[in-house]
Short mmCIF file of C-alpha atoms and ligand atoms in Angstrom, two decimals:
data_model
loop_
_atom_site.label_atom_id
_atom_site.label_comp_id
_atom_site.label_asym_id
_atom_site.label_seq_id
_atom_site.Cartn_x
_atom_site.Cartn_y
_atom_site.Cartn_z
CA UNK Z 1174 -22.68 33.94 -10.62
CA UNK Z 1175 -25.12 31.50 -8.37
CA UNK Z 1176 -23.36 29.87 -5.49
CA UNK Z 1177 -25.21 27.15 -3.56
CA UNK Z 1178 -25.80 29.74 -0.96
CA UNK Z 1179 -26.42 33.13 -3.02
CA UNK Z 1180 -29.95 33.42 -1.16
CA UNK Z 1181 -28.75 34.91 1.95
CA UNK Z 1182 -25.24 37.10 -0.03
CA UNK Z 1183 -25.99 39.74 -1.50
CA UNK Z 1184 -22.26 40.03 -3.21
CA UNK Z 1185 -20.76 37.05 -5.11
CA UNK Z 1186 -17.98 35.45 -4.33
CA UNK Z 1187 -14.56 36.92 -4.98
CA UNK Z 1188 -11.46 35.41 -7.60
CA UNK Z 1189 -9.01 35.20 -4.46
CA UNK Z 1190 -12.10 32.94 -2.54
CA UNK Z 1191 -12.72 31.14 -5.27
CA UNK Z 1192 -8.71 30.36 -6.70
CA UNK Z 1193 -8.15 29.28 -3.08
CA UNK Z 1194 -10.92 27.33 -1.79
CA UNK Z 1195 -11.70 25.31 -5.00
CA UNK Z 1196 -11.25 21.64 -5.24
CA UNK Z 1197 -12.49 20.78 -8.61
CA UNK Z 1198 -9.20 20.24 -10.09
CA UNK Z 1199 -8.62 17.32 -7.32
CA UNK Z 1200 -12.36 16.27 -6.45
CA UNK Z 1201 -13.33 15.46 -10.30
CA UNK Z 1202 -11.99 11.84 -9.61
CA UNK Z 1203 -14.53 11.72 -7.20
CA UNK Z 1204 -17.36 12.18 -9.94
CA UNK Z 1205 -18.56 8.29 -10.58
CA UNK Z 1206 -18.80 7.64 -6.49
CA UNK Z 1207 -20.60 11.30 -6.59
CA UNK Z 1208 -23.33 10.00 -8.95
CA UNK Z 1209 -23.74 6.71 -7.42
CA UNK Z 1210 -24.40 8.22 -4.23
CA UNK Z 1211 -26.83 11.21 -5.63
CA UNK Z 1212 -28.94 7.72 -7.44
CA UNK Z 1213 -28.83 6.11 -4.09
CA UNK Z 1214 -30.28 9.66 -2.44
CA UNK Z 1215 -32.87 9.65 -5.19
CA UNK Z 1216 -33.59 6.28 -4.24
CA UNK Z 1217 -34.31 7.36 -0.62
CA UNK Z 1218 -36.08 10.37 -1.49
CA UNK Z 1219 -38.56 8.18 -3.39
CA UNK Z 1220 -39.07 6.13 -1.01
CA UNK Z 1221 -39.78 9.10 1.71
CA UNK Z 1222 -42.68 10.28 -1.10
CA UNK Z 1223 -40.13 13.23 -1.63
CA UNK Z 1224 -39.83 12.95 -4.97
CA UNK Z 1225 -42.48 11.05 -7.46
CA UNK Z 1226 -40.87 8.01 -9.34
CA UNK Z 1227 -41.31 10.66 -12.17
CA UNK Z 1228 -39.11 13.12 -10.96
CA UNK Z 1229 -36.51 10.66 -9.80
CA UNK Z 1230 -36.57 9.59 -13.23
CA UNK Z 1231 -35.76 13.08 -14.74
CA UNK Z 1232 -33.16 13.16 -12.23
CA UNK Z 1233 -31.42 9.87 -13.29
CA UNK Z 1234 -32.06 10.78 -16.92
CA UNK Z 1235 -30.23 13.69 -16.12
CA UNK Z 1236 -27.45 12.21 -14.16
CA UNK Z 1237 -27.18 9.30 -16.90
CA UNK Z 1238 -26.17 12.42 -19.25
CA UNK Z 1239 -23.80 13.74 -16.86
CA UNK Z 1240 -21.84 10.30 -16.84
CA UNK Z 1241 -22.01 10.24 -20.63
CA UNK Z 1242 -20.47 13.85 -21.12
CA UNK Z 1243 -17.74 13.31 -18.07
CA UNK Z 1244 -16.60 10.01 -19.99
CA UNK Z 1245 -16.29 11.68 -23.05
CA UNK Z 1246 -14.91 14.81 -21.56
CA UNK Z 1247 -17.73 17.34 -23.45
CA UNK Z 1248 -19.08 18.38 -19.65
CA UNK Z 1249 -18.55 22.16 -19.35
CA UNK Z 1250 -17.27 22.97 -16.06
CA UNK Z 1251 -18.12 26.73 -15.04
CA UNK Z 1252 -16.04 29.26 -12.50
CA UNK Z 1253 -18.52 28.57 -10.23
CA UNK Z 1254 -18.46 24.69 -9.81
CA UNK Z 1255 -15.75 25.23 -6.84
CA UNK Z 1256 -16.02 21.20 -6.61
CA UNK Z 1257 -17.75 18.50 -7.88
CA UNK Z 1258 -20.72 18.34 -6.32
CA UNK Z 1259 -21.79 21.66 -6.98
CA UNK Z 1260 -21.12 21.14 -10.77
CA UNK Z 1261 -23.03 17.60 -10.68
CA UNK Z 1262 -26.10 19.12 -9.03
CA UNK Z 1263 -25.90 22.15 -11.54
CA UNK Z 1264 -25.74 20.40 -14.12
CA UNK Z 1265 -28.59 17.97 -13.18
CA UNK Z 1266 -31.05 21.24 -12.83
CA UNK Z 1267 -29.85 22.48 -15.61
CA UNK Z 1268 -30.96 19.07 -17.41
CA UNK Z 1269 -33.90 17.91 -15.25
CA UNK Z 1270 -35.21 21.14 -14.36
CA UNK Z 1271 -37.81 21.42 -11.07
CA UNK Z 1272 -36.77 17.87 -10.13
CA UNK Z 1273 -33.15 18.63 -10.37
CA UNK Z 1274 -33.43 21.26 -7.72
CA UNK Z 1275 -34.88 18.77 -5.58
CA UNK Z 1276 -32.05 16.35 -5.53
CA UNK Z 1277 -30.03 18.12 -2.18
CA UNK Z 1278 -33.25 17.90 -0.37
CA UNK Z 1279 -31.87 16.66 2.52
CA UNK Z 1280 -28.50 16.36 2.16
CA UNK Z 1281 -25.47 18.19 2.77
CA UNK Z 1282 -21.84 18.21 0.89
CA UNK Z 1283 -21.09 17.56 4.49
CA UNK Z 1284 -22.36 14.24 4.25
CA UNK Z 1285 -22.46 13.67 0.49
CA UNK Z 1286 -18.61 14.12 0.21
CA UNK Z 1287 -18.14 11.73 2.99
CA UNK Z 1288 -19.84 9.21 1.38
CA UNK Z 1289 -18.24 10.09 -1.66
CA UNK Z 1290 -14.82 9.56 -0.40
CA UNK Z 1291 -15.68 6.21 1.71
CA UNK Z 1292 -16.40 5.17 -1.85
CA UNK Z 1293 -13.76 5.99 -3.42
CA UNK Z 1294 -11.60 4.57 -0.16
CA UNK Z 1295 -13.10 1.24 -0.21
CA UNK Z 1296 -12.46 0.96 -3.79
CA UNK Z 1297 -8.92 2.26 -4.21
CA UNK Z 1298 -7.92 -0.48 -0.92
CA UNK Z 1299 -9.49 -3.41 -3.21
CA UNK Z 1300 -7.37 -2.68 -5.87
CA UNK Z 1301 -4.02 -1.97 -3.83
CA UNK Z 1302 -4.34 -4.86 -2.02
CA UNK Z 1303 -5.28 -6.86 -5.08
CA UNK Z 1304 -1.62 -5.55 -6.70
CA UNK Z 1305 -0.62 -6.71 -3.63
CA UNK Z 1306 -1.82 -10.02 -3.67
CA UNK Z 1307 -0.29 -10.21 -7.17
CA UNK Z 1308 3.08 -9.03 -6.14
CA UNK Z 1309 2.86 -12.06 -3.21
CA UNK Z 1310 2.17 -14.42 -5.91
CA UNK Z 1311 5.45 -13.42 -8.32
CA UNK Z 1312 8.01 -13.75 -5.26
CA UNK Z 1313 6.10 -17.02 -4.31
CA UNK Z 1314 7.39 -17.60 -8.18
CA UNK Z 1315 10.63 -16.52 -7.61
CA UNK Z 1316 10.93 -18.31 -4.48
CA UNK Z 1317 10.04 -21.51 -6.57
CA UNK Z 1318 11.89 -20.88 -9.29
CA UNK Z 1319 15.06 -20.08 -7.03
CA UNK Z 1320 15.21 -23.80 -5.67
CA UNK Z 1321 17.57 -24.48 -3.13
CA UNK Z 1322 20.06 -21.68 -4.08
CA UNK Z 1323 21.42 -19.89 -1.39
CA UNK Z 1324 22.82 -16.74 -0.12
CA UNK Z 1325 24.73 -14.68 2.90
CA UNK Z 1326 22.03 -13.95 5.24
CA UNK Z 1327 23.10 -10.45 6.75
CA UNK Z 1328 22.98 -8.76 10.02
CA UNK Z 1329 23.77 -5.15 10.32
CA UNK Z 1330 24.84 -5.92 6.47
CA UNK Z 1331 27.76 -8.26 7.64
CA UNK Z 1332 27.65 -11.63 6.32
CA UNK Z 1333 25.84 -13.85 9.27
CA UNK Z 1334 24.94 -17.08 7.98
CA UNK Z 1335 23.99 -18.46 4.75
CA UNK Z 1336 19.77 -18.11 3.45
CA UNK Z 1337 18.27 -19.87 1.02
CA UNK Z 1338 17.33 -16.86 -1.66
CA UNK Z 1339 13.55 -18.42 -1.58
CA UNK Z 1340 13.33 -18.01 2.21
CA UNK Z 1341 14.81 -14.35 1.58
CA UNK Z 1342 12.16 -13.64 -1.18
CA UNK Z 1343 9.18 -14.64 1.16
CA UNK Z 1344 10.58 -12.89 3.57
CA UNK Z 1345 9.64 -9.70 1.60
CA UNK Z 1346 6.45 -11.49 0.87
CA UNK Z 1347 5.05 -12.08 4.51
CA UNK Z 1348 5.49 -8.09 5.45
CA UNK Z 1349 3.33 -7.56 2.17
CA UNK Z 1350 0.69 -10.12 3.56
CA UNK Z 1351 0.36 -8.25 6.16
CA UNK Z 1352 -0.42 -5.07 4.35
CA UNK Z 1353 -2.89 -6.95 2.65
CA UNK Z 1354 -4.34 -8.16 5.56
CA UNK Z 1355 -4.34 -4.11 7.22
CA UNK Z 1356 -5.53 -2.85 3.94
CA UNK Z 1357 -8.75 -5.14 4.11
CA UNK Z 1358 -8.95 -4.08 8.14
CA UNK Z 1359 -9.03 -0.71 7.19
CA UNK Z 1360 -11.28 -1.05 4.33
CA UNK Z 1361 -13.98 -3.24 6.80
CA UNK Z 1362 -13.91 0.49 9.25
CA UNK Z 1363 -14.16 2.72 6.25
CA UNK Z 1364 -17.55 0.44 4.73
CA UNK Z 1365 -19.57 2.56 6.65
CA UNK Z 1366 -21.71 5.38 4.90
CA UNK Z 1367 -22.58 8.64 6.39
CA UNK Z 1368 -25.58 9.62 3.92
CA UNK Z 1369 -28.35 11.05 6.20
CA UNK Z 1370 -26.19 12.99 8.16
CA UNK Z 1371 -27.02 16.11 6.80
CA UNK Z 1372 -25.13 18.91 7.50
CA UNK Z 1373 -24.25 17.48 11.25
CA UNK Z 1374 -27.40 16.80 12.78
CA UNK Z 1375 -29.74 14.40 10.43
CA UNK Z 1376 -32.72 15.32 8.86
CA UNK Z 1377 -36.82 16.13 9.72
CA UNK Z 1378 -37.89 14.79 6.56
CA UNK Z 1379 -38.25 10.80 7.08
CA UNK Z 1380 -35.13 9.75 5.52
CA UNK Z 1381 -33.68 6.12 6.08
CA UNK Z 1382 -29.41 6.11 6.53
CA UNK Z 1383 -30.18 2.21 6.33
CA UNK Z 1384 -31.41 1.99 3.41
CA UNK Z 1385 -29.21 4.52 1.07
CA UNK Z 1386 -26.53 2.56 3.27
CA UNK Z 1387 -27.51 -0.47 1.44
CA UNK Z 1388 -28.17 0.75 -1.88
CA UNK Z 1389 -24.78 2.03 -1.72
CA UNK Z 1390 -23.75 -1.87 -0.69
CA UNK Z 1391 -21.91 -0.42 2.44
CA UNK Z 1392 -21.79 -2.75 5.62
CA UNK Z 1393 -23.62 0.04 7.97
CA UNK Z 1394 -24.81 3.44 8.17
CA UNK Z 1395 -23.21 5.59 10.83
CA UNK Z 1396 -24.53 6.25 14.01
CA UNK Z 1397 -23.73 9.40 15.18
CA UNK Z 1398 -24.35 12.13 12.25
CA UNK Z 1399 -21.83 14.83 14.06
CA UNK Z 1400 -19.32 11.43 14.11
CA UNK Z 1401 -20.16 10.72 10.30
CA UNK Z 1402 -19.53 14.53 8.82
CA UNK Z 1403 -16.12 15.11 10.91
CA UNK Z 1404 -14.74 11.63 10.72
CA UNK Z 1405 -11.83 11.09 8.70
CA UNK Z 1406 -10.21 7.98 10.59
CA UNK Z 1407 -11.02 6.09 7.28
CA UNK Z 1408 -8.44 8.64 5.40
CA UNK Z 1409 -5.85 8.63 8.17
CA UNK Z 1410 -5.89 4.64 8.71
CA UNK Z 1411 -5.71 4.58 4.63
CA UNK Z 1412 -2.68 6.67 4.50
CA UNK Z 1413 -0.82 4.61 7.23
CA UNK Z 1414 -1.77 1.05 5.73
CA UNK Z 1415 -0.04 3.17 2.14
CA UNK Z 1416 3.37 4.71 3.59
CA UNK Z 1417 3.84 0.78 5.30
CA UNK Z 1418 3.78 -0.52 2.24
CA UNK Z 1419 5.93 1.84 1.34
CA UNK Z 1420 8.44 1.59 3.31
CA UNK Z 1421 8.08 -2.36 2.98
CA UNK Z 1422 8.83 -1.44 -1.01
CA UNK Z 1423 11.40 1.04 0.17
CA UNK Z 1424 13.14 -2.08 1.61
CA UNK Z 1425 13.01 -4.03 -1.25
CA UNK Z 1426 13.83 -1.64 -3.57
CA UNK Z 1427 17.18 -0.81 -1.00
CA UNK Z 1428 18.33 -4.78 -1.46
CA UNK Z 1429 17.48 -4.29 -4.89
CA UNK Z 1430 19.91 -1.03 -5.27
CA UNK Z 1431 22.95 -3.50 -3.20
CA UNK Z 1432 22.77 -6.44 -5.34
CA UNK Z 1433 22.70 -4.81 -8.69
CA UNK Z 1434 25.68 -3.60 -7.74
CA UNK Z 1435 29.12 -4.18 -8.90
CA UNK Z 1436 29.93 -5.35 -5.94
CA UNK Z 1437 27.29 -7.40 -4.69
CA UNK Z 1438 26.63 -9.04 -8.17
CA UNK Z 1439 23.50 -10.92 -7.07
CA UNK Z 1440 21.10 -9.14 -9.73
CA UNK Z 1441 21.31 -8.33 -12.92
CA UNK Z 1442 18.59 -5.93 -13.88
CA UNK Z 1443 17.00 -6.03 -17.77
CA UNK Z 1444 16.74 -2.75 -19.70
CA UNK Z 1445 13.13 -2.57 -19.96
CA UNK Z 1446 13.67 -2.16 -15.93
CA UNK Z 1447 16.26 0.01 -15.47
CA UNK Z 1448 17.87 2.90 -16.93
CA UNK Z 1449 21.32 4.58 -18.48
CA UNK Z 1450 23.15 7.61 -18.10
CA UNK Z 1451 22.92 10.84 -20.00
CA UNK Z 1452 27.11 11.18 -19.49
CA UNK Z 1453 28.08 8.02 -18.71
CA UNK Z 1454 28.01 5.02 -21.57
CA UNK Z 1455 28.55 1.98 -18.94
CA UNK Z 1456 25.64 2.84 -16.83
CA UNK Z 1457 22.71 1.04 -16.01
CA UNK Z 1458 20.88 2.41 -13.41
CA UNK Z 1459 17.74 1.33 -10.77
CA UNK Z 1460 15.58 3.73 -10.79
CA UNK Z 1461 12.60 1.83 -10.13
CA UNK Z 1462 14.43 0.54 -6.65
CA UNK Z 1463 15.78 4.30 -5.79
CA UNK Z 1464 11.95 5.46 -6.56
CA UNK Z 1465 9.89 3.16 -4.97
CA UNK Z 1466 12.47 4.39 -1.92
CA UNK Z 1467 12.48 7.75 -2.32
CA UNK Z 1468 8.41 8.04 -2.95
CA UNK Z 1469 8.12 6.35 0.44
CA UNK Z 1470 9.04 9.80 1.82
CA UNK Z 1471 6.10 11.30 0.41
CA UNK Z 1472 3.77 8.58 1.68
CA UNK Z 1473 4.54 9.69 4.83
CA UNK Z 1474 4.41 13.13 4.66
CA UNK Z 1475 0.82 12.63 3.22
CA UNK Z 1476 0.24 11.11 6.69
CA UNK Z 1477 2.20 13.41 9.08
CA UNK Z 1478 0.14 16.01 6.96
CA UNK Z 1479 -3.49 14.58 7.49
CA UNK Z 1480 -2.86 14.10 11.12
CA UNK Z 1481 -1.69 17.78 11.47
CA UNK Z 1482 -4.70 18.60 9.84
CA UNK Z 1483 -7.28 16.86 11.54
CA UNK Z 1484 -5.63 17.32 15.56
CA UNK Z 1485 -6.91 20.77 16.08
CA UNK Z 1486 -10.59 20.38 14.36
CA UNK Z 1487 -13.94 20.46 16.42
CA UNK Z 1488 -16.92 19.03 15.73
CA UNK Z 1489 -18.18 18.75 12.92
CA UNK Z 1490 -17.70 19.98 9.46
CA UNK Z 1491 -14.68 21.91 8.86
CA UNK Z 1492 -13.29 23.33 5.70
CA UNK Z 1493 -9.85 21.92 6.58
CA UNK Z 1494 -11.58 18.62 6.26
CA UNK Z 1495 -11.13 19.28 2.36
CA UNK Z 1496 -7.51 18.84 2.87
CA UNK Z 1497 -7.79 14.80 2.69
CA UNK Z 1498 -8.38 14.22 -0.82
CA UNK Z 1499 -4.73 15.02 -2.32
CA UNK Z 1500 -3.26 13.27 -0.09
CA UNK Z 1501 -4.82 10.24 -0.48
CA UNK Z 1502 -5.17 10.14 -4.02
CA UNK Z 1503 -1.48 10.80 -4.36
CA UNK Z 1504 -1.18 8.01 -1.73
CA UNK Z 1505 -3.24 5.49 -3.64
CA UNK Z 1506 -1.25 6.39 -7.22
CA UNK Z 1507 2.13 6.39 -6.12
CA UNK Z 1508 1.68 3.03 -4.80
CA UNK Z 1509 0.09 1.37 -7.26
CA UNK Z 1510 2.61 2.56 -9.67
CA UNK Z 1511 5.27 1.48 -7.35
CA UNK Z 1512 4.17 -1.90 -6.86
CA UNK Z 1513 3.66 -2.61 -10.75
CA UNK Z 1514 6.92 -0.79 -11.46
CA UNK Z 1515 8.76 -3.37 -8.64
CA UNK Z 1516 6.90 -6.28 -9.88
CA UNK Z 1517 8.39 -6.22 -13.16
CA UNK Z 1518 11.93 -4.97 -11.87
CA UNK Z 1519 11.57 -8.60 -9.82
CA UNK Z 1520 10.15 -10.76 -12.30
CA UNK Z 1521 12.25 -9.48 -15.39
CA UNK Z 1522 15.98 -9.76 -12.86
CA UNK Z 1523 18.23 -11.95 -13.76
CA UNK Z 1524 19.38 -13.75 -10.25
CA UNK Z 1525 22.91 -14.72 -10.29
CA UNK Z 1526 22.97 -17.95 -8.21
CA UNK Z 1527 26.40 -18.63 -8.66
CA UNK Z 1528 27.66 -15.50 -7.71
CA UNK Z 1529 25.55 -15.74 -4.22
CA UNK Z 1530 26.07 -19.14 -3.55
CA UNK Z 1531 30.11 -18.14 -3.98
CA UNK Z 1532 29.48 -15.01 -1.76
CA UNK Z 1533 27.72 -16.97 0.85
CA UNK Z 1534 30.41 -20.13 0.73
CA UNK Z 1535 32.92 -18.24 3.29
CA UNK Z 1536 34.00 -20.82 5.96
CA UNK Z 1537 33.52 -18.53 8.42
CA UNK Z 1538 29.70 -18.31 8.30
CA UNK Z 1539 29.92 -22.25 9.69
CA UNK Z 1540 30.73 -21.34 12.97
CA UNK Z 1541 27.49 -20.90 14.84
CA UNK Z 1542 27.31 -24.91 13.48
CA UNK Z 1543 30.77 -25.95 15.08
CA UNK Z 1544 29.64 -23.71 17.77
CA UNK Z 1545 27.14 -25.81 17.86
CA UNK Z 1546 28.45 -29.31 17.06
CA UNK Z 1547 30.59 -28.33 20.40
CA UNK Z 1548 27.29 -28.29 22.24
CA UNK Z 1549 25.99 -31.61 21.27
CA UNK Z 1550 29.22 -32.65 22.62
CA UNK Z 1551 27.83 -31.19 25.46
CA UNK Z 1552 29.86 -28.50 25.91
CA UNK Z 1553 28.28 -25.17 27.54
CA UNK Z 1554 27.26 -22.88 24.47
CA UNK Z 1555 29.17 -20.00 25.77
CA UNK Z 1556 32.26 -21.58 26.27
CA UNK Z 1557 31.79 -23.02 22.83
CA UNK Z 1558 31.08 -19.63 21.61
CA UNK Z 1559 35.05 -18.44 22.51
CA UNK Z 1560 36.82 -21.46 20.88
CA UNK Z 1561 35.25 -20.64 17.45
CA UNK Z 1562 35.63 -17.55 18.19
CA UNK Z 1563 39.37 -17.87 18.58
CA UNK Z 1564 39.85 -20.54 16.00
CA UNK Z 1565 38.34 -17.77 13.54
CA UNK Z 1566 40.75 -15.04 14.98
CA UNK Z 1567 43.41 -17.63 14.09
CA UNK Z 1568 42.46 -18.37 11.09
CA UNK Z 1569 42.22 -14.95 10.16
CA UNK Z 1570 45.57 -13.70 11.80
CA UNK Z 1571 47.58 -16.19 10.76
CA UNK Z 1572 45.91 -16.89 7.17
CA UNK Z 1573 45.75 -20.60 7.47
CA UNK Z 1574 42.17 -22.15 6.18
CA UNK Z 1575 39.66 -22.38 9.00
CA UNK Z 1576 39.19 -26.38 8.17
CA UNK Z 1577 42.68 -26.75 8.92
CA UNK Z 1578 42.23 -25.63 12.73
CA UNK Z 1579 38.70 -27.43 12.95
CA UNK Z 1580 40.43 -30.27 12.01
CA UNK Z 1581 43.37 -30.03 14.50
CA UNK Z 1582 40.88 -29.58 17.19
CA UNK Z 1583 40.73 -32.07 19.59
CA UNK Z 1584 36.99 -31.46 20.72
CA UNK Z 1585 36.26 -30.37 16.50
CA UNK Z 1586 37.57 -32.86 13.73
CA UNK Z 1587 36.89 -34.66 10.83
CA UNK Z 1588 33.24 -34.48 11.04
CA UNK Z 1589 33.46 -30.58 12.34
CA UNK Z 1590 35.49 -29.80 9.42
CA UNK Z 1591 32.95 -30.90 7.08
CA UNK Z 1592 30.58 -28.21 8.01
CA UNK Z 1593 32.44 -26.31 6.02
CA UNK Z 1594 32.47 -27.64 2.65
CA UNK Z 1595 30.37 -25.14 0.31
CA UNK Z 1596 26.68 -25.44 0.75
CA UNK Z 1597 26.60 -27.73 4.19
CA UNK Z 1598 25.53 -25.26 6.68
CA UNK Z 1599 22.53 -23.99 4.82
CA UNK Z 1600 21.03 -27.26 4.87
CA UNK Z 1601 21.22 -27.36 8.85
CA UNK Z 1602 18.27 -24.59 9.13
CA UNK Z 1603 15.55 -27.12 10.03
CA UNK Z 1604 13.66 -25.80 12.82
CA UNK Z 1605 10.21 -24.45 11.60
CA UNK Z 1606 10.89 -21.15 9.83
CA UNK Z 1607 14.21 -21.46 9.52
CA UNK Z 1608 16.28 -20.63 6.13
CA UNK Z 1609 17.02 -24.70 5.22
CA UNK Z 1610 15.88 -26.38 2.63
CA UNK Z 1611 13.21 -28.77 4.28
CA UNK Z 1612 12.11 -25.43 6.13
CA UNK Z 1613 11.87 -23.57 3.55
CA UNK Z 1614 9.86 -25.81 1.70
CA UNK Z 1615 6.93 -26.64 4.50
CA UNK Z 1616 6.95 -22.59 4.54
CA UNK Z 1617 6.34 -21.88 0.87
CA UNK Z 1618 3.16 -24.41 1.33
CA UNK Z 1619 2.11 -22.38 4.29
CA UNK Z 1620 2.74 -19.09 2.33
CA UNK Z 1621 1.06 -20.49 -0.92
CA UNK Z 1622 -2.17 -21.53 1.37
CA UNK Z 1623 -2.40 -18.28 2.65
CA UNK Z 1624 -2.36 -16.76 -1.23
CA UNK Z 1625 -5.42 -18.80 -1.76
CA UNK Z 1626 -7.07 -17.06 1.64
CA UNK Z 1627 -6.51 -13.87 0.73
CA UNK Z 1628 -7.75 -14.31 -2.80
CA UNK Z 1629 -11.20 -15.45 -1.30
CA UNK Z 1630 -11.36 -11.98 1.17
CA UNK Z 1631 -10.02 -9.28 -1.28
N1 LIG D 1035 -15.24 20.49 -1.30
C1 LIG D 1035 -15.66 20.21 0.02
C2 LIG D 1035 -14.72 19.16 0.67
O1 LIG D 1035 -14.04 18.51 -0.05
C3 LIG D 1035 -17.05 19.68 0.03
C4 LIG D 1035 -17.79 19.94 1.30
C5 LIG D 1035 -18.08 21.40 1.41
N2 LIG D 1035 -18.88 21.65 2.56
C6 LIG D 1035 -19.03 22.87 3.05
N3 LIG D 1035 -19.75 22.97 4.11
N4 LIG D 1035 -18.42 23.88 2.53
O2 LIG D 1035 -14.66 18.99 1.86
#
């Protein structure tokens, strides 16, 4: 068997070496970014007088093949590919001959895999944040669709004070912009490709980083070569920007488990999105809510785990360094399934308005408003504060209506008491943000504006 390296071994490698160092099994997604780089290398090579246009054309002839036989799944992967790069090259001397054995002149898997993975990285953002963007888009639809329905706002999950639903569904939507908005920050650090590096230390042969840096249409080439091999910053941001959207899916998919409820009522979930019971006939279950929860755990393990790996490392290269490709992969699938599998869970619910709007029409969540009707009587908040407060105990110990008090109260009245018919206090939210009607309304313009911005940058 012919390792990379077999010039200076006299022995090849062992099973147990090879079973546990191997990353083929993993690193085979990275085969398409591999290619593109090795054509950009060519490229470079060329253009040092390396390689004669005639051998770089062997070479991509070769590696055109290569592409051809991965797609169709005919390329023969040997014991000794122990990841893809090795079984790219191999294959591209077995197919090009001379010139094929010419195409790592210069390079190093140190470098190459870096690149590699910065390729994959800055592709696998575009499309998360581009599911993203989508998901934005259906609770903007929702939040449309929803009107002025409302709902008990909740604090510490006790009813606080009614919400219009749409003002509830963007609220979701904003902590996703921002992910967005991360993912795209992270993907600006990670456009930065460390081809030239070399093992660690560059190259004597009169190689350009800037120009396989364009070819490659990254932003920069890196400017420290023992900083390009070891960093993995890219990964680590990468898997952060992932388990926050997790956990930001983790919340929905929490609310989502509560209303579906029998108790809560708010949602009705359709079949295609949920699922029964093996045992019991009556169920219908969220899974998609509990998983896009329960994955979230996983998300960040696969950052605690990175970190771990990468604290201890010195410059440069390391083997451990091999360690961030499950990880993120896992990262970047998970996600994306989650968000697809939430999106329809949303968009195929069945919102029952009535049922929220009868939840959230308690007189009790009025009295921040007569609390407040108090004050623009001019009396001092806190003071106002402990006669609702008492009214309310009243009310409760004595189970007489709340309106009846309000309207007893000297300092409260007619006009107080009407703050609690059904649906009044909601409409009193006007301040900018705020979960009224009018609010809510200048707010889904301001959200829908931002959709259009974020289109343009992803
Ligand atoms: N499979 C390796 C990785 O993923 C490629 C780089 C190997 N470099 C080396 N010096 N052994 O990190």
């Amino acid at each position: 068997m012919n390792t990379l390296w077999h010039g200076r071994f006299e022995a090849a490698p062992s099973d147990e070496l090879l079973a546990f160092t191997v990353s083929l099994p993993f690193d085979r997604r990275l085969a398409s970014d591999d290619i593109a780089g090795s054509r950009a290398h060519v490229s470079g090579l060329v253009r040092a007088h390396i390689l004669t246009p005639h051998e770089a054309d062997a070479i991509g002839t070769a590696l055109d093949q290569i592409e051809d036989e991965l797609q169709a799944a005919t390329f023969s992967f040997l014991a000794s590919d122990e990841d893809i790069h090795t079984a790219i090259e191999r294959r591209t001397t077995e197919l090009a001959g001379p010139a094929g054995a010419k195409l790592h002149t210069g390079r190093s898997r140190n470098d190459q895999v870096a690149t590699d993975l910065r390729l994959y990285t800055r592709r696998s953002l575009t499309s998360v944040a581009l599911r993203l963007h989508e998901l934005r888009g259906a609770l903007a639809e929702l939040a449309t669709d929803a009107g002025d329905a409302y709902l008990p706002g909740y604090t510490h999950l006790q009813q606080a004070q009614p919400v219009l639903l749409a003002h509830h569904l963007l609220a979701h939507g904003w902590a996703l912009g921002r992910d967005v908005d991360r993912l795209l920050a992270t993907r600006q650090r990670a456009d930065v490709c460390p081809l030239g590096a070399g093992a660690l230390a560059g190259s004597s042969l009169p190689l350009d980083p800037e120009f396989t840096a364009e070819v490659l249409g990254f932003d920069a080439a890196f400017e420290n070569s023992l900083d390009a091999v070891s960093d993995r910053d890219f990964v680590a941001e990468s898997l952060f920007d992932l388990a926050l959207v997790g956990v930001h899916l983790s919340r929905i998919g929490e609310e989502v488990v509560l209303w579906s409820t029998e108790e809560f009522g708010f949602l009705h979930l359709h079949d295609a999105y949920s699922t029964g019971s093996s045992m019991l006939p009556q169920k219908k279950n969220p899974d998609i809510a509990e998983l896009a929860r329960g994955k979230t755990g996983r998300l960040i393990g696969n950052l605690t785990g990175l970190l771990v790996t990468l604290k201890g490392l010195p410059l440069a290269y390391n083997r451990d360094l091999q360690e961030d490709k499950e990880p993120l992969f896992d990262s970047v699938d998970q996600v994306l399934l989650a968000i697809a599998a939430l999106r329809g869970l949303l968009t195929s619910s069945d919102f029952d308005l009535q049922r929220m709007q009868r939840a959230a029409d308690v007189p009790h969540g009025a009295a921040t408003d007569l609390a407040e009707h108090l004050v623009s009587g001019g009396m001092p908040f806190r003071d106002a504060h402990v006669v609702v407060g008492g009214l309310v105990r009243d009310a409760i110990e004595r189970r007489v209506p709340l309106a009846d008090l309000v309207q007893a109260h000297p300092d409260l009245g007619e006009d107080a008491a009407a703050l609690l018919e059904p649906g009044v206090t909601v409409t009193r939210r006007t301040t900018r943000g705020g979960a009224g009607p009018d609010a809510v309304a200048a707010q889904l313009a301001r959200y829908k504006e931002d959709l259009v911005k974020d289109q343009q940058r992803i």
